[in-house]
Tab-separated table of C-alpha atoms in Angstrom:
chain	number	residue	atom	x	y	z
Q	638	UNK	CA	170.604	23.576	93.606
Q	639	UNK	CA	167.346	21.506	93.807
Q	640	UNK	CA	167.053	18.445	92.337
Q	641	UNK	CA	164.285	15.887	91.368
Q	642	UNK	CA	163.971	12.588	92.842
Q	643	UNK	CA	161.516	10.530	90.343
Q	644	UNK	CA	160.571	7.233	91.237
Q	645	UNK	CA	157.747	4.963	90.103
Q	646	UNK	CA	155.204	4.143	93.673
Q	647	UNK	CA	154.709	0.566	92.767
Q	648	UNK	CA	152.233	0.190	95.918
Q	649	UNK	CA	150.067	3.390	96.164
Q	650	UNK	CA	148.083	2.716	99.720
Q	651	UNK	CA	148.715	5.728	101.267
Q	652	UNK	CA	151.396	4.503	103.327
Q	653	UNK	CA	154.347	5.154	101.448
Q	654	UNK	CA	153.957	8.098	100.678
Q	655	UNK	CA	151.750	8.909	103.835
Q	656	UNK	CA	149.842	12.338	102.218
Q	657	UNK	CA	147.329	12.568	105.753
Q	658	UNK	CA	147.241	14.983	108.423
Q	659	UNK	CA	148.289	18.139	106.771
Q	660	UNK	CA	151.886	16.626	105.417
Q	661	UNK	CA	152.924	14.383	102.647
Q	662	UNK	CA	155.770	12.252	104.751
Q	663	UNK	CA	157.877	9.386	103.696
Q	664	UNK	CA	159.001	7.637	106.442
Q	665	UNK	CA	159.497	4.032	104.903
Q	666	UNK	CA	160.973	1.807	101.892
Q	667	UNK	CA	162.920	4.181	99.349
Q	668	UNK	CA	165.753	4.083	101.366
Q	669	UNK	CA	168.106	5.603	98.745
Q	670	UNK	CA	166.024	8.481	98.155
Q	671	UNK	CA	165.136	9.113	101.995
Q	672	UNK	CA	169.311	9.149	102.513
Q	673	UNK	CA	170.038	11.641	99.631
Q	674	UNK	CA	167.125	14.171	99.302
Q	675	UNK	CA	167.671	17.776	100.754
Q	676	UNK	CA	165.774	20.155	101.346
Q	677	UNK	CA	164.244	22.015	98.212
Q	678	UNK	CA	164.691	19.176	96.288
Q	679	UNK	CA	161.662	17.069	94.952
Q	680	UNK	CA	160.633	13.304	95.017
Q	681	UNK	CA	158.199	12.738	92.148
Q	682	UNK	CA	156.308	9.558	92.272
Q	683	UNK	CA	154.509	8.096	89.038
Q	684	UNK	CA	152.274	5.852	88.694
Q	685	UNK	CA	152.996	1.917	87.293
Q	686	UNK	CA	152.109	0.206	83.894
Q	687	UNK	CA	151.190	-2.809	85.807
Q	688	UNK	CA	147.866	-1.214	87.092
Q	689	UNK	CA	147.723	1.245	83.815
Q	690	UNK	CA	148.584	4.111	85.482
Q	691	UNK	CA	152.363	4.472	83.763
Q	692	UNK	CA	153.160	8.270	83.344
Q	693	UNK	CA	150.420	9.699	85.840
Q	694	UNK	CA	151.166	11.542	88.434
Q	695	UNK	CA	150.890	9.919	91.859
Q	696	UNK	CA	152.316	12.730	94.012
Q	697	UNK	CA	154.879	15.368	94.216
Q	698	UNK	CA	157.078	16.873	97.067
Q	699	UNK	CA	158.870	19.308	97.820
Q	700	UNK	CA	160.923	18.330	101.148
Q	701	UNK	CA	160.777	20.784	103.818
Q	702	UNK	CA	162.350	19.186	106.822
Q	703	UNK	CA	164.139	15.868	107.486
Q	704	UNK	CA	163.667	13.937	110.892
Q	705	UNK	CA	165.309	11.248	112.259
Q	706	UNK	CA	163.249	8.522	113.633
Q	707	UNK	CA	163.428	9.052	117.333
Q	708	UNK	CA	162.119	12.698	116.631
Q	709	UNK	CA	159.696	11.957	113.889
Q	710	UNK	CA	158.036	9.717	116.885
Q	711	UNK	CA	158.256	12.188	119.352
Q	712	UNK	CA	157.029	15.194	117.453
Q	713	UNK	CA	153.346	15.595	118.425
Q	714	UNK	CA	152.409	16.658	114.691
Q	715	UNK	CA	153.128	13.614	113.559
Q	716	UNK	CA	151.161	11.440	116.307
Q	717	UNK	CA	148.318	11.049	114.302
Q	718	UNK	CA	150.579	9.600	111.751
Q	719	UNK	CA	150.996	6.343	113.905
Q	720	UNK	CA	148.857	3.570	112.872
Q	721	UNK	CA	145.722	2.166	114.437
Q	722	UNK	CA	144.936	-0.783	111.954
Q	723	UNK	CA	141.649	-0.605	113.441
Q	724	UNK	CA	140.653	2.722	112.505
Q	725	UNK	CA	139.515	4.604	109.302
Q	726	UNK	CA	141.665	4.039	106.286
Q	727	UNK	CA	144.333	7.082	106.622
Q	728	UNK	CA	144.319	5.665	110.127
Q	729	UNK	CA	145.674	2.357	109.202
Q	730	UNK	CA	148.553	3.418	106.877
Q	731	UNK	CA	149.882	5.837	109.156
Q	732	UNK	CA	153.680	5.700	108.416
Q	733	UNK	CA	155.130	6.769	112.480
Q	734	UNK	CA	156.060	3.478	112.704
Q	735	UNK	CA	159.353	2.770	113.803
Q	736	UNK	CA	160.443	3.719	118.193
Q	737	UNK	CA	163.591	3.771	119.637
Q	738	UNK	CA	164.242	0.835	122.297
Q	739	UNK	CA	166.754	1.213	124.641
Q	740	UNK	CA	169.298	-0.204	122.430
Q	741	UNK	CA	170.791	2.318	120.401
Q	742	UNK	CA	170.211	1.822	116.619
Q	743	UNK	CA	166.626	-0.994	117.152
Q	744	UNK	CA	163.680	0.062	116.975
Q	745	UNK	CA	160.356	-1.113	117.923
Q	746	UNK	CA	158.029	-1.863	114.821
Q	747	UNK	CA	154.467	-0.817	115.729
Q	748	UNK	CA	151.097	-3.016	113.618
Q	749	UNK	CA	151.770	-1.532	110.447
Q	750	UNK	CA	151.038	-2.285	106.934
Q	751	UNK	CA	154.545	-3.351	107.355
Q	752	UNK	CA	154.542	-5.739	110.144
Q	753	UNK	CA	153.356	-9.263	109.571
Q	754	UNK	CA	149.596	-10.679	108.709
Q	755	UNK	CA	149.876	-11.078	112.530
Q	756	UNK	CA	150.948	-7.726	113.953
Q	757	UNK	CA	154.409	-9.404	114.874
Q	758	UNK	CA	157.230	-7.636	113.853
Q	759	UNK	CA	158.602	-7.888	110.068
Q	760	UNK	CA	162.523	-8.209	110.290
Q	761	UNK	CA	163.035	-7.717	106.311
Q	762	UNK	CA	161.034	-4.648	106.622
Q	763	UNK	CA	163.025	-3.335	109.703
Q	764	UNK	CA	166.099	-3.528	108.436
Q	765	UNK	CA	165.632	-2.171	105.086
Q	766	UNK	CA	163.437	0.638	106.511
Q	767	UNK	CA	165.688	1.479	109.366
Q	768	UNK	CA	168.801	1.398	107.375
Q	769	UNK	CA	168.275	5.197	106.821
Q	770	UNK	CA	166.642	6.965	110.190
Q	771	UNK	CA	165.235	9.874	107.915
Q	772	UNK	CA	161.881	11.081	107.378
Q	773	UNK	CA	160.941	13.640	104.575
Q	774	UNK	CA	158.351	16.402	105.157
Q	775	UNK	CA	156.400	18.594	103.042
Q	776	UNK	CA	153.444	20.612	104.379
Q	777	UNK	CA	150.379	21.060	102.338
Q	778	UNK	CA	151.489	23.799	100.578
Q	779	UNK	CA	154.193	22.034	99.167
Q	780	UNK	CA	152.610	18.720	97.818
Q	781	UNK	CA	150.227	16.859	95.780
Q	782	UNK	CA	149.135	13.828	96.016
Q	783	UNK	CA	146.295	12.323	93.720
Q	784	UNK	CA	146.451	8.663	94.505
Q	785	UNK	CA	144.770	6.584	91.492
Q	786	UNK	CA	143.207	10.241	90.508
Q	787	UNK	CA	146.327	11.935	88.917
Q	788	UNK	CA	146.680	13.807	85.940
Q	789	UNK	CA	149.271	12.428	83.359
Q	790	UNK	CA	152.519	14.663	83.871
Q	791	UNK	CA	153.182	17.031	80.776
Q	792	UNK	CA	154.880	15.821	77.949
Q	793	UNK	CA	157.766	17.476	77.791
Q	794	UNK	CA	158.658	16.367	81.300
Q	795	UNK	CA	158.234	12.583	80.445
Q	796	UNK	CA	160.550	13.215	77.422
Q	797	UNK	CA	162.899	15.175	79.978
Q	798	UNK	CA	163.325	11.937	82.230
Q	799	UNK	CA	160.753	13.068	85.060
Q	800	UNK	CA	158.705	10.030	84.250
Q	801	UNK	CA	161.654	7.145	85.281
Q	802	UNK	CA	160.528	3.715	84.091
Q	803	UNK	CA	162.885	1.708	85.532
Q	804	UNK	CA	163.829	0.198	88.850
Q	805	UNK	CA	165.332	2.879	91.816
Q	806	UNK	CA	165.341	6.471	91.206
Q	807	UNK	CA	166.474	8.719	88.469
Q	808	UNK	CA	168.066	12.050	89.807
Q	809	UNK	CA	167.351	14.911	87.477
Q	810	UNK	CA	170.274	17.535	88.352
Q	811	UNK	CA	169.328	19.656	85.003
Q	812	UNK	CA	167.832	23.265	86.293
Q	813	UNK	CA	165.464	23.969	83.458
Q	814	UNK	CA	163.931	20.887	84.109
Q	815	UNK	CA	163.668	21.367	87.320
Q	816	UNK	CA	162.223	24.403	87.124
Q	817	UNK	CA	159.485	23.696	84.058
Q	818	UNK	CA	158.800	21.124	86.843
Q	819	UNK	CA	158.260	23.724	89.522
Q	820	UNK	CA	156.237	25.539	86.983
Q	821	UNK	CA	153.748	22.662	86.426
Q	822	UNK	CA	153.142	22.135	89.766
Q	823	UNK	CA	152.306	25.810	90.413
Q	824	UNK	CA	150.158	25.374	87.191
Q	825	UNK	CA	148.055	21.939	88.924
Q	826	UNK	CA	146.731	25.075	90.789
Q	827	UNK	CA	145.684	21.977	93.763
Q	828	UNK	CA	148.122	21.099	97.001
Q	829	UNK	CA	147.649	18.765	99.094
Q	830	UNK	CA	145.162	15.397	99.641
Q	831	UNK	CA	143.443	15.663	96.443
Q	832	UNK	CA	142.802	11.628	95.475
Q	833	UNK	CA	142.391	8.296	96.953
Q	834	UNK	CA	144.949	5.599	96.728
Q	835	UNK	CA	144.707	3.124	93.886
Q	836	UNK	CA	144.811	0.308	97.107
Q	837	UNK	CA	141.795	2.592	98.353
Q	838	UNK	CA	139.900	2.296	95.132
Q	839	UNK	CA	140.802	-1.253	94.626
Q	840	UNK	CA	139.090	-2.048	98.143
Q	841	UNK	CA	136.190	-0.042	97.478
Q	842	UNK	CA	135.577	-1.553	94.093
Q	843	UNK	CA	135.773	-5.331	95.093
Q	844	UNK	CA	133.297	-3.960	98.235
Q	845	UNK	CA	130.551	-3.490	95.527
């Protein structure tokens, strides 16, 4: 039984959700939802009022594979997904973040959009990050993500609870809804990287 993880991204850079490289991955914050999704299920991200993008579509996946830390960092798909702050754009907010020391349960943060203005290490983001070693994967088949670009999801999924307003996540457990949602995505007719972050946008805008 799938079931719908809806959320709203609150900080759309690319990072969190990470949709580069061939796979949508979320490897940091949403602890909650990183802890309880399975595979088949989906995590729906919307956009936010605060930057008038409330009830658009930032991305939808459907997970394929969970990882733990140590082997998210190990897999060589996923090396490109390490950061180099440096670097082009999808460079910088790679998510493959987090390496096993050889303590058991710390982990080295690498420069990351969640380390400190310094590169140093962020503690707060550590331990709320590492709380849950679990990665979620979807290939490009099996995601969308339009950044800033997204459509605004169908009605009668807002009115269903797909588009969550509030703090958290909402878990939708109902199957119709689940699978008009399934329905709409196959209807989107686009997978994968399809738009830029709003952070991307914002930064090219303030360029000009």
């Amino acid at each position: 039984m799938a079931i719908i993880h809806s959320y709203i991204v609150r900080y759309d850079s690319g990072f969190a959700p990470n949709p580069f490289y061939g796979f949508c991955t979320l490897a940091t914050c949403k602890p909650d939802i990183r802890k309880h999704a399975q595979v088949g299920d989906w995590v729906v991200g919307t956009g936010s009022k605060q930057i008038n993008r409330g009830g658009h579509l930032v991305y939808a996946m459907q997970v394929a594979e969970t990882l733990s830390f140590e082997a998210y960092s190990s897999d060589p798909r996923f090396e490109r997904k390490k950061p180099h702050l440096s670097g082009s754009y999808k460079m910088a907010a790679g998510d493959n973040i987090y390496e096993p020391t050889a303590i058991r349960g710390r982990w080295r943060q690498l420069n990351s959009y969640h380390s400190k203005k310094d590169g140093s290490p962020n503690p707060d983001h550590i331990k709320r990050d590492t709380s849950v070693s679990r990665v979620l994967i979807s290939p490009v088949s099996q995601f969308v993500y339009f950044g800033a670009e997204g459509p605004l999801v169908a009605t009668e999924l807002a009115d269903a609870g797909v588009v969550f307003s509030g703090r958290g996540r909402k878990k939708i457990t109902d199957q119709a809804v689940v699978a008009d949602f399934a329905d709409w995505f196959s209807s989107l007719s686009a997978t994968g990287y399809q738009g830029r972050p709003h952070d991307m946008l914002k930064d090219l805008k303030a360029l000009k």
